[in-house]
Coordinates of C-alpha atoms in Angstrom, one line a residue:
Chain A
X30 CA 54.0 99.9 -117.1
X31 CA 53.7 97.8 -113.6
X32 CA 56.4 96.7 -113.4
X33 CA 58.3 99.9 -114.2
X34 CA 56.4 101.7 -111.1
X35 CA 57.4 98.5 -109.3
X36 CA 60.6 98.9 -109.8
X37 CA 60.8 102.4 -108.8
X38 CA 58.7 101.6 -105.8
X39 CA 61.1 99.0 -105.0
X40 CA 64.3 101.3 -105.6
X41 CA 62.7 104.3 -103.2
X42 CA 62.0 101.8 -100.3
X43 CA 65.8 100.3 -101.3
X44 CA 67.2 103.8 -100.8
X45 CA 65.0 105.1 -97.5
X46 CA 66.3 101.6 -95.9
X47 CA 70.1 102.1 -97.3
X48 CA 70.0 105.6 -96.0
X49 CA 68.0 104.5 -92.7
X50 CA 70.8 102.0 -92.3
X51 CA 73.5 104.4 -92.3
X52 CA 72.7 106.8 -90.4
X53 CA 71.9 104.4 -87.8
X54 CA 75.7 102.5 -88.2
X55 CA 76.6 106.3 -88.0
X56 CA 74.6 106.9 -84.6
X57 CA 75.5 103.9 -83.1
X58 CA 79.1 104.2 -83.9
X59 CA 79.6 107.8 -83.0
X60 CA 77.7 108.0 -79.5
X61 CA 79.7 104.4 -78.4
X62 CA 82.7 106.5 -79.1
X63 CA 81.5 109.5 -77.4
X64 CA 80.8 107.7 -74.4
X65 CA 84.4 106.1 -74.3
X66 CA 85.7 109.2 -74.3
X67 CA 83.5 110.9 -71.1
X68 CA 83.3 107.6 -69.1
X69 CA 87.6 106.8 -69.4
X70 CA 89.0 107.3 -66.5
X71 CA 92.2 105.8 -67.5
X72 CA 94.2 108.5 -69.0
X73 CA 94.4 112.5 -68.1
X74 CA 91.4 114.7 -68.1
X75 CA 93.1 116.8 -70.6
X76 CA 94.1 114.3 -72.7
X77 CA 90.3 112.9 -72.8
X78 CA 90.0 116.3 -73.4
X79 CA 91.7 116.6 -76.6
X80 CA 90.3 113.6 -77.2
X81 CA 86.5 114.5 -77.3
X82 CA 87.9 118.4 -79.1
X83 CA 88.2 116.2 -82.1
X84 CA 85.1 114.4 -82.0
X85 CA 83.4 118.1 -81.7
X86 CA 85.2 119.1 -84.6
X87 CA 84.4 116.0 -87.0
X88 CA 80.5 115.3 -85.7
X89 CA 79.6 119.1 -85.3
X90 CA 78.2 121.6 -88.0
X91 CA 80.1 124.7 -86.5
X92 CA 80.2 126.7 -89.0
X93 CA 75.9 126.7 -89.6
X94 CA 75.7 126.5 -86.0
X95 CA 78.0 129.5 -85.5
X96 CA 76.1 131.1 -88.1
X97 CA 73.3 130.3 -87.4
X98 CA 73.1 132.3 -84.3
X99 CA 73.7 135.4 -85.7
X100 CA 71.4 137.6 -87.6
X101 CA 71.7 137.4 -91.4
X102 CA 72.5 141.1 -91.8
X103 CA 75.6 141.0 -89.1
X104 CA 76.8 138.1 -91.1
X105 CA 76.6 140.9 -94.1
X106 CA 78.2 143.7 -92.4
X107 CA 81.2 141.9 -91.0
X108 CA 84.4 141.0 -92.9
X109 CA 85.6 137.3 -93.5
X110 CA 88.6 138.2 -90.7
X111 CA 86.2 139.0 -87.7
X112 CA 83.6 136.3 -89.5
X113 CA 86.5 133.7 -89.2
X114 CA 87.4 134.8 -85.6
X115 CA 84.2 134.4 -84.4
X116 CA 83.9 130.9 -86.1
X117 CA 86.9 129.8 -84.5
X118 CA 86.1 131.5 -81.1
X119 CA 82.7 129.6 -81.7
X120 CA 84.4 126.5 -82.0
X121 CA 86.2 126.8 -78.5
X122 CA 83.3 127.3 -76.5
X123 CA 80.9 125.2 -78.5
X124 CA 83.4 122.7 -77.2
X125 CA 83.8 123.5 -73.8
X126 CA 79.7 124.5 -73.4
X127 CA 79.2 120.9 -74.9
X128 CA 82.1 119.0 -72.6
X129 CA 80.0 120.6 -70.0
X130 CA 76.8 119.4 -70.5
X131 CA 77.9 115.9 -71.4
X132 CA 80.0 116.1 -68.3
X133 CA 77.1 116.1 -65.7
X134 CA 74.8 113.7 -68.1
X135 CA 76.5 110.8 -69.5
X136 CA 76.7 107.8 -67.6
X137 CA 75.1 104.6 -68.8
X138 CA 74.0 104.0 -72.3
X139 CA 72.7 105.9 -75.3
X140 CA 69.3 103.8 -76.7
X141 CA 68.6 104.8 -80.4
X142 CA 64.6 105.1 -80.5
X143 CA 64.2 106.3 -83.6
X144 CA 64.9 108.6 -86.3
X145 CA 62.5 110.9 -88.1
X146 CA 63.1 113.3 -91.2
X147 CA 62.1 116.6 -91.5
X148 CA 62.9 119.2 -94.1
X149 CA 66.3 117.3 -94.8
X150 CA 67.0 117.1 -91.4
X151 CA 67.4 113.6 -89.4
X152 CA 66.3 113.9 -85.8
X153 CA 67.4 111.3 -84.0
X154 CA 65.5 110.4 -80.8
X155 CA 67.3 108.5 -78.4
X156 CA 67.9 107.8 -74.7
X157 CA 70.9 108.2 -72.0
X158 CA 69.9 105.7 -69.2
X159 CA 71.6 104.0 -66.4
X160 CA 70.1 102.2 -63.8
X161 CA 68.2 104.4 -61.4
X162 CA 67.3 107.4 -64.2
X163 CA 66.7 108.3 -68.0
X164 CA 67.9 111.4 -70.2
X165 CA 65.5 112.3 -73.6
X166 CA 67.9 113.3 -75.8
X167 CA 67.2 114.4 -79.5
X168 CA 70.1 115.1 -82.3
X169 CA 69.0 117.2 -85.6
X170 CA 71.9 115.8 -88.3
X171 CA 72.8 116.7 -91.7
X172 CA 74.1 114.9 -94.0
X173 CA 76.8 117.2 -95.2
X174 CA 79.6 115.7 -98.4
X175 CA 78.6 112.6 -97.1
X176 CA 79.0 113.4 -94.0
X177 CA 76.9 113.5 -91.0
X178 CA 77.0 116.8 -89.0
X179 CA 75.5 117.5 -85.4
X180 CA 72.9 121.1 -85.9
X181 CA 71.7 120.9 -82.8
X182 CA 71.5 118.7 -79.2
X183 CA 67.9 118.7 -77.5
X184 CA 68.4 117.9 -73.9
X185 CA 65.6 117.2 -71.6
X186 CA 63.3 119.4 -74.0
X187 CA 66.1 122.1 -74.2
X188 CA 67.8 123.0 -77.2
X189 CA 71.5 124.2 -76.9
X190 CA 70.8 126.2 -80.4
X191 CA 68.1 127.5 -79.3
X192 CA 68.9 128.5 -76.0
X193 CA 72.4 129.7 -77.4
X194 CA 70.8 132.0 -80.0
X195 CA 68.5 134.0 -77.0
X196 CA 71.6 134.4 -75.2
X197 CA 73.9 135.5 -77.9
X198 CA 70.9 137.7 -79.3
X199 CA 70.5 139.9 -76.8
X200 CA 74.3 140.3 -76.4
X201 CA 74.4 141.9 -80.0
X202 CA 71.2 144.0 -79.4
X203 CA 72.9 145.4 -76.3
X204 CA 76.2 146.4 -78.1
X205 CA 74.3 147.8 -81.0
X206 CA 75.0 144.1 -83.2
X207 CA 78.8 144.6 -82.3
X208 CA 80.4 141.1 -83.2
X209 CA 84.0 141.5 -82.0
X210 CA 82.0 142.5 -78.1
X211 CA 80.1 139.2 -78.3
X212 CA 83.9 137.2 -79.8
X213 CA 85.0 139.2 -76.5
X214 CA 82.3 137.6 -74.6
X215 CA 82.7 134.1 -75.9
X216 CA 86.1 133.8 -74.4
X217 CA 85.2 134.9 -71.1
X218 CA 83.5 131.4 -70.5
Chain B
X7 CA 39.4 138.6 -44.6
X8 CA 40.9 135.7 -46.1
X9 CA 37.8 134.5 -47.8
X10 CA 37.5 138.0 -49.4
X11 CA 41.0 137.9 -50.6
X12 CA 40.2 135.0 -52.3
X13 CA 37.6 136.0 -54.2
X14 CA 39.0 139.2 -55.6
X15 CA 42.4 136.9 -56.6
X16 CA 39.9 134.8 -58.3
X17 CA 38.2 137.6 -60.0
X18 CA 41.3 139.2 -61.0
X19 CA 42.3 135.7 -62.4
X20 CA 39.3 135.5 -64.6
X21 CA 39.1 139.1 -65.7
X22 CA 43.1 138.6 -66.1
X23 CA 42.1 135.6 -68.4
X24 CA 39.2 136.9 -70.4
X25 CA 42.0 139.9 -71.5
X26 CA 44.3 137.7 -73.0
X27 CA 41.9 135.2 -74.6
X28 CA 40.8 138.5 -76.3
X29 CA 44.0 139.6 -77.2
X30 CA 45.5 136.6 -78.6
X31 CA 43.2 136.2 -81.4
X32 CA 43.8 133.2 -83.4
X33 CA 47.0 131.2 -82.9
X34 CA 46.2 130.8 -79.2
X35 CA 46.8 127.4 -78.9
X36 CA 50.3 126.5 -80.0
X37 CA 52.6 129.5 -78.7
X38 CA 54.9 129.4 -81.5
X39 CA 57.0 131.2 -80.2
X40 CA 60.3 132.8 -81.5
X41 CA 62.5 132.4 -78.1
X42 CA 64.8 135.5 -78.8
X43 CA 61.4 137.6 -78.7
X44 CA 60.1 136.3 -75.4
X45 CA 57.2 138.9 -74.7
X46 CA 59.0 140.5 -71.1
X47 CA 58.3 144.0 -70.4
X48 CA 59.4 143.6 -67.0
X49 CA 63.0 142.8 -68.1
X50 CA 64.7 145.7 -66.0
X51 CA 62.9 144.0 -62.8
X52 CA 63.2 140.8 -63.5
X53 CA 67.1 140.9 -64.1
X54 CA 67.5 142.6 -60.4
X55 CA 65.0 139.5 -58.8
X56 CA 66.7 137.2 -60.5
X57 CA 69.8 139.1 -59.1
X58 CA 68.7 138.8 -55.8
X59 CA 67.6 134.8 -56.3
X60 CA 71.5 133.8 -56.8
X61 CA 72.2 135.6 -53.8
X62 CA 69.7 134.0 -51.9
X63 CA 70.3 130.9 -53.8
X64 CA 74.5 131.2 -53.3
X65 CA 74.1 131.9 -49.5
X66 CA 71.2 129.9 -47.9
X67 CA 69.6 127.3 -50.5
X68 CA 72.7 126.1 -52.5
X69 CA 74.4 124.8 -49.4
X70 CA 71.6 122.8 -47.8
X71 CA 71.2 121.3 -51.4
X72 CA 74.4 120.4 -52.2
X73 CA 75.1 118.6 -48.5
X74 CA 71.3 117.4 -49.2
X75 CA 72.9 115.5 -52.7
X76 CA 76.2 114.7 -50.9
X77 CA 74.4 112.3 -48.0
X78 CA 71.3 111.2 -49.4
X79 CA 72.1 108.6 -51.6
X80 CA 70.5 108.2 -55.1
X81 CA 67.6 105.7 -53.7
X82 CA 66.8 108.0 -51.5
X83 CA 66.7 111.1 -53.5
X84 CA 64.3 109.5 -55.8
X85 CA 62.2 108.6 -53.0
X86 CA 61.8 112.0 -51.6
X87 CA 61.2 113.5 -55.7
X88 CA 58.5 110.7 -56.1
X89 CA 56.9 111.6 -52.6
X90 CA 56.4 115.2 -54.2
X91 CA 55.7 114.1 -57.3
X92 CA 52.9 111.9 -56.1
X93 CA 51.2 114.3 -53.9
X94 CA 50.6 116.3 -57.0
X95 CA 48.6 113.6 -59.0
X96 CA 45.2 114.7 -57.8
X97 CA 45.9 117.9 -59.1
X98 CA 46.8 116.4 -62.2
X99 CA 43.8 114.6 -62.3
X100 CA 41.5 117.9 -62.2
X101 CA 43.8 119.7 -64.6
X102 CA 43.1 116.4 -67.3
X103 CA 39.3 116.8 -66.5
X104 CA 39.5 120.6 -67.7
X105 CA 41.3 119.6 -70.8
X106 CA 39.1 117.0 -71.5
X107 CA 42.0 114.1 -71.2
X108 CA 39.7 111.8 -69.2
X109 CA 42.1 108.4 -69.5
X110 CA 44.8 110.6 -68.5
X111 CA 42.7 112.1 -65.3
X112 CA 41.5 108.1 -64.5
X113 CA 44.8 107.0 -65.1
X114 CA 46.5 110.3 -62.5
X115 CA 44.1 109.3 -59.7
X116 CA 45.1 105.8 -60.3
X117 CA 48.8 106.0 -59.8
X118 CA 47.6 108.4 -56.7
X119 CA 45.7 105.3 -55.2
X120 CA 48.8 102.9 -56.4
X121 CA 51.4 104.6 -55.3
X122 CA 50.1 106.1 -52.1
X123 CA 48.6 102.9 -50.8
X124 CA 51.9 100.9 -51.3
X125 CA 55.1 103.5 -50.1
X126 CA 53.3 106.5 -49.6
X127 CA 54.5 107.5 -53.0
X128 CA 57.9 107.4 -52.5
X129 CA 58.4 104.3 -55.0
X130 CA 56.7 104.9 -58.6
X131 CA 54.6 101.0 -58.6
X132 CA 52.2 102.5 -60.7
X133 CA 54.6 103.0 -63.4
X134 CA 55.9 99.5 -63.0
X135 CA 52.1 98.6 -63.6
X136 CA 51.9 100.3 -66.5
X137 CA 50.5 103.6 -65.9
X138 CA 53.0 105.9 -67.2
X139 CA 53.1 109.6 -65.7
X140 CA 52.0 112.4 -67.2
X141 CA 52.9 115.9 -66.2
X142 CA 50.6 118.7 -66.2
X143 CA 49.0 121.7 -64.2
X144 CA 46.6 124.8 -64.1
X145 CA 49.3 126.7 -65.9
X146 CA 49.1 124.0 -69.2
X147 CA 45.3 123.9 -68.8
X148 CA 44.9 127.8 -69.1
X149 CA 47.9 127.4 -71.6
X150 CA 45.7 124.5 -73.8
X151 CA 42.1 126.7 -73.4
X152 CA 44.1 129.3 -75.5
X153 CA 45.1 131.9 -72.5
X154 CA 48.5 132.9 -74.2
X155 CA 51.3 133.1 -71.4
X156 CA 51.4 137.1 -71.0
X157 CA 54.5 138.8 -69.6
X158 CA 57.6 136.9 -68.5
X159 CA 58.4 137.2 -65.1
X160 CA 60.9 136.4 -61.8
X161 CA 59.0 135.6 -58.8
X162 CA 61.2 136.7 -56.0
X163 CA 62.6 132.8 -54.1
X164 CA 60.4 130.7 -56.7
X165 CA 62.6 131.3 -59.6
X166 CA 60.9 131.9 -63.3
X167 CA 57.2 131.9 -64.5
X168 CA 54.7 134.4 -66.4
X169 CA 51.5 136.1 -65.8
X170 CA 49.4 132.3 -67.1
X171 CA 51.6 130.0 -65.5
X172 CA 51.8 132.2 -62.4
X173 CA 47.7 132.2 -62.1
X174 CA 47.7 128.6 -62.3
X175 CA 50.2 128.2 -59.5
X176 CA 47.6 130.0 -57.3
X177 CA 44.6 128.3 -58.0
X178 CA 46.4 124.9 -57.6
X179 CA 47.5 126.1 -53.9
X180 CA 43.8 127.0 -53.3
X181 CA 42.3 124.1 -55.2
X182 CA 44.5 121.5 -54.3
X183 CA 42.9 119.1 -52.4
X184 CA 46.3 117.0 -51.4
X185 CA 47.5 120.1 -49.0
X186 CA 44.9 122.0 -48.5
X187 CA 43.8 118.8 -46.2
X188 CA 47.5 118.2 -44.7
X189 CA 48.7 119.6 -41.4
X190 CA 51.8 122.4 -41.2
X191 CA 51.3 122.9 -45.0
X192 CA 54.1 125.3 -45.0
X193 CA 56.8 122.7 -44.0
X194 CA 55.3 121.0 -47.1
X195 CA 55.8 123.4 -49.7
X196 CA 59.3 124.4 -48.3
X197 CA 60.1 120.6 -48.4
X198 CA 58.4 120.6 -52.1
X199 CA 60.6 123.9 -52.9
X200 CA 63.8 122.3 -51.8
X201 CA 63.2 118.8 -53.5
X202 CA 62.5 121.4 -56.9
X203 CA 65.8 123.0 -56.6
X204 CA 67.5 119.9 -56.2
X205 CA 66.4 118.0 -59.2
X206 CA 67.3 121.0 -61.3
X207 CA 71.1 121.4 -59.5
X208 CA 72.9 120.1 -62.4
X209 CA 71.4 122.4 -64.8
X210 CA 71.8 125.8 -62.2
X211 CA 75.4 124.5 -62.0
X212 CA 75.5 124.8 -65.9
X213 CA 74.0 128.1 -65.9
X214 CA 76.7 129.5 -64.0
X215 CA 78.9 127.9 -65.5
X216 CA 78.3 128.2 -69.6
X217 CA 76.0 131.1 -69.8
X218 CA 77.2 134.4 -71.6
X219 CA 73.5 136.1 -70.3
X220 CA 72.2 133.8 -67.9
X221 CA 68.9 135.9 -67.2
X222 CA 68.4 135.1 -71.0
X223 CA 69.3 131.3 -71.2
X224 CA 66.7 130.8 -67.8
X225 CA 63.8 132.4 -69.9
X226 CA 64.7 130.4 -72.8
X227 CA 65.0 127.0 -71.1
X228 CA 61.8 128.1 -69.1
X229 CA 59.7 128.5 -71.9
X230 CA 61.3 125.3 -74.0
X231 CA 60.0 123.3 -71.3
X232 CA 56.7 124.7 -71.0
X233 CA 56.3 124.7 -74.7
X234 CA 57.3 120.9 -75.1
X235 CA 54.6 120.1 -72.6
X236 CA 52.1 122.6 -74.9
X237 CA 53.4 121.5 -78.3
X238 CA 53.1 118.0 -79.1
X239 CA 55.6 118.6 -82.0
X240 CA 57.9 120.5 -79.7
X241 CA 61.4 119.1 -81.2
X242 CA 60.1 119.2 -84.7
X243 CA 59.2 122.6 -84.7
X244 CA 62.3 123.8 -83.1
X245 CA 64.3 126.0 -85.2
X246 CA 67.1 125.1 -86.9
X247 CA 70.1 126.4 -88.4
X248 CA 70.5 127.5 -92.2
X249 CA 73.1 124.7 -93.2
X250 CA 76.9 126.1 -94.6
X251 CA 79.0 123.9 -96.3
X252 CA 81.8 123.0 -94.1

């Protein structure tokens, strides 16, 4: 009977540390290619541009991001067309809003501190620093078909979902929860 | 005159207080708040202030800032946003007394004494020594006694606040003892104003930039960071997005 718990025991702390592991390898691997991509100043802006458009789209949950900002009930009322046209408006500006924000923060290195779990959800603390400053930086990831997917990106204590939903909230309550006026809005920017 | 002034600011500060420890019942302490449901009556006001802040901001401040970043270089910068930051320590130190956090009030007047005593605060030596800083005010001590933060609002110049953090702003200028003992105080606080607006130049520029409502993504960022300073599992409490398969 002991040594079946043990070996249960031992399998759980096997599988914490596997999963531990990889999400770290994951981390470490994604953010040295993110910061290639920002700090290269060898090729075209667009081109880096394209470049870091396709690390959006393979590290970034858009779709439960996208979603996530809307109420459930406009989700319900709107069909899979306007739904998809939003997603894919989302996409565009989730990329630029993010290119943006990287833009004016990324110089130096990203330092892993560490990585708590909380309902499912990794969040990933870790640092941007160069010599003269330092940038707290958090990263809730999923792991999604054994994938890991970006939910959100906590800046400095500010949280782009979060701070996105306000903004796109009060949009639909303005326009009486009208999603093709916010899809309008989204491609001002 | 001024003395009388004084006291009925204080008195209205108090009575202002004892309302919204009434009112706020029992989860006082952490906000929790749901950011899209920012408690702001004042909206229609506040949106033509804040109006009236770009202008200001786009005309007179954002200039001097940005020929401020292009000269000064990053050394120096830092030295004039530690001298600030360092003149506020004592103040810090008498907001960690009223919320009990006596190693973090010993350890503020410290870095005061460290700091002070070797550049005038413009170099952080206390931090090399190990005494890390830690950021608080009047606002966070009414916020931790369980005031609750009352109406959102613009203050015209100043940029955003609410009714609590607002109150404490005023009895820090009264209380301070840093500059209420300094000469030309008002070349101080325009100096402290400026050095403000240019450590938060990046994220203005962003606003402009990114925002589809930017009189809602200043509230939101405004009460993110005053809840991570309230909240000591800020990022962990944060919502977070229903996951969709992709």
């Amino acid at each position: 009977m002991f040594n079946r718990i043990l070996i249960i025991f031992f399998l759980l702390i096997n599988y914490a540390y596997t999963e531990d592991l990889e999400i770290t390898n994951w981390f470490n691997k994604e953010s040295k290619q993110f910061l290639e991509i920002m700090n290269n100043s060898d090729v075209e802006k667009h081109q880096n541009y394209e470049k870091y458009k396709k690390f959006v789209e393979n590290n970034f949950a858009i779709k439960s991001i996208a979603y996530g900002l809307l109420n459930e009930k406009i989700i319900e009322s709107n069909n899979e067309k306007t739904l998809i046209k939003y997603q894919n408006t989302f996409k565009s500006y989730l990329t630029k809003t993010i290119y943006n924000l990287a833009n004016s923060s990324t110089s130096g290195d990203i330092i892993l501190k560490d990585i708590d779990v909380k309902d499912g959800v990794f969040i990933i603390n870790s640092d941007i620093s160069d010599k003269t400053s330092s940038i707290s930086l958090y990263w809730k990831v999923v792991k999604v078909k054994n994938n890991y997917k970006i939910l959100d990106v906590i800046v400095e204590n500010t949280s782009y979902f979060v701070t996105k939903k306000s903004e796109f909230t009060k949009i639909l309550r303005k326009n009486r929860s009208n999603l093709e006026h916010l899809i309008r809005e989204l491609e001002k920017i | 005159m001024k003395k009388l002034f004084k006291v009925i600011l204080l008195q209205f500060l108090l009575f202002f207080s004892i309302v919204e420890i009434v009112n706020s019942e029992e989860d006082t302490i952490v906000p929790n708040i749901t950011y899209d449901e920012i408690y702001d009556p004042l909206e229609p006001v506040n949106r033509v202030i804040l109006g009236l802040n770009f202008f200001i901001d786009d005309y007179a401040i954002r200039p001097v800032i940005k020929t401020y970043k292009f000269i000064a270089p990053d050394p120096v910068e830092k030295g004039v946003s530690n001298f600030f930051s360092n003149l506020k320590e004592p103040i810090r130190a008498i907001s960690f007394i009223f919320q009990g956090e006596f190693m973090k009030s010993i350890n503020s007047a410290g870095r005061f004494t460290v700091n002070s005593m070797s550049s005038l605060g413009t170099f952080d030596l206390a931090s090399r020594m190990g005494m890390v800083k830690n950021e608080t005010d009047i606002g966070l001590t009414l916020a931790k006694s369980g005031v609750s933060s009352g109406p959102y609002i613009i203050v015209p110049i100043i940029g955003p606040s609410n009714f609590r953090d607002l109150s404490g702003d005023v009895v820090e200028y009264f209380v301070d003892p840093i500059s209420n003992n300094i000469p030309n105080r008002t070349y101080l606080s325009i100096g402290d104003g400026l050095n403000a607006r240019a450590e938060v130049d990046d994220q203005i520029d962003q606003i402009r930039e990114i925002s589809t409502d930017r009189y809602e993504m200043i509230k939101s960022i405004y009460y993110q960071n005053r809840n991570s300073q309230i909240e000591e599992d800020f990022v962990q409490n944060l919502p977070t997005p229903k996951i969709y398969i992709e």
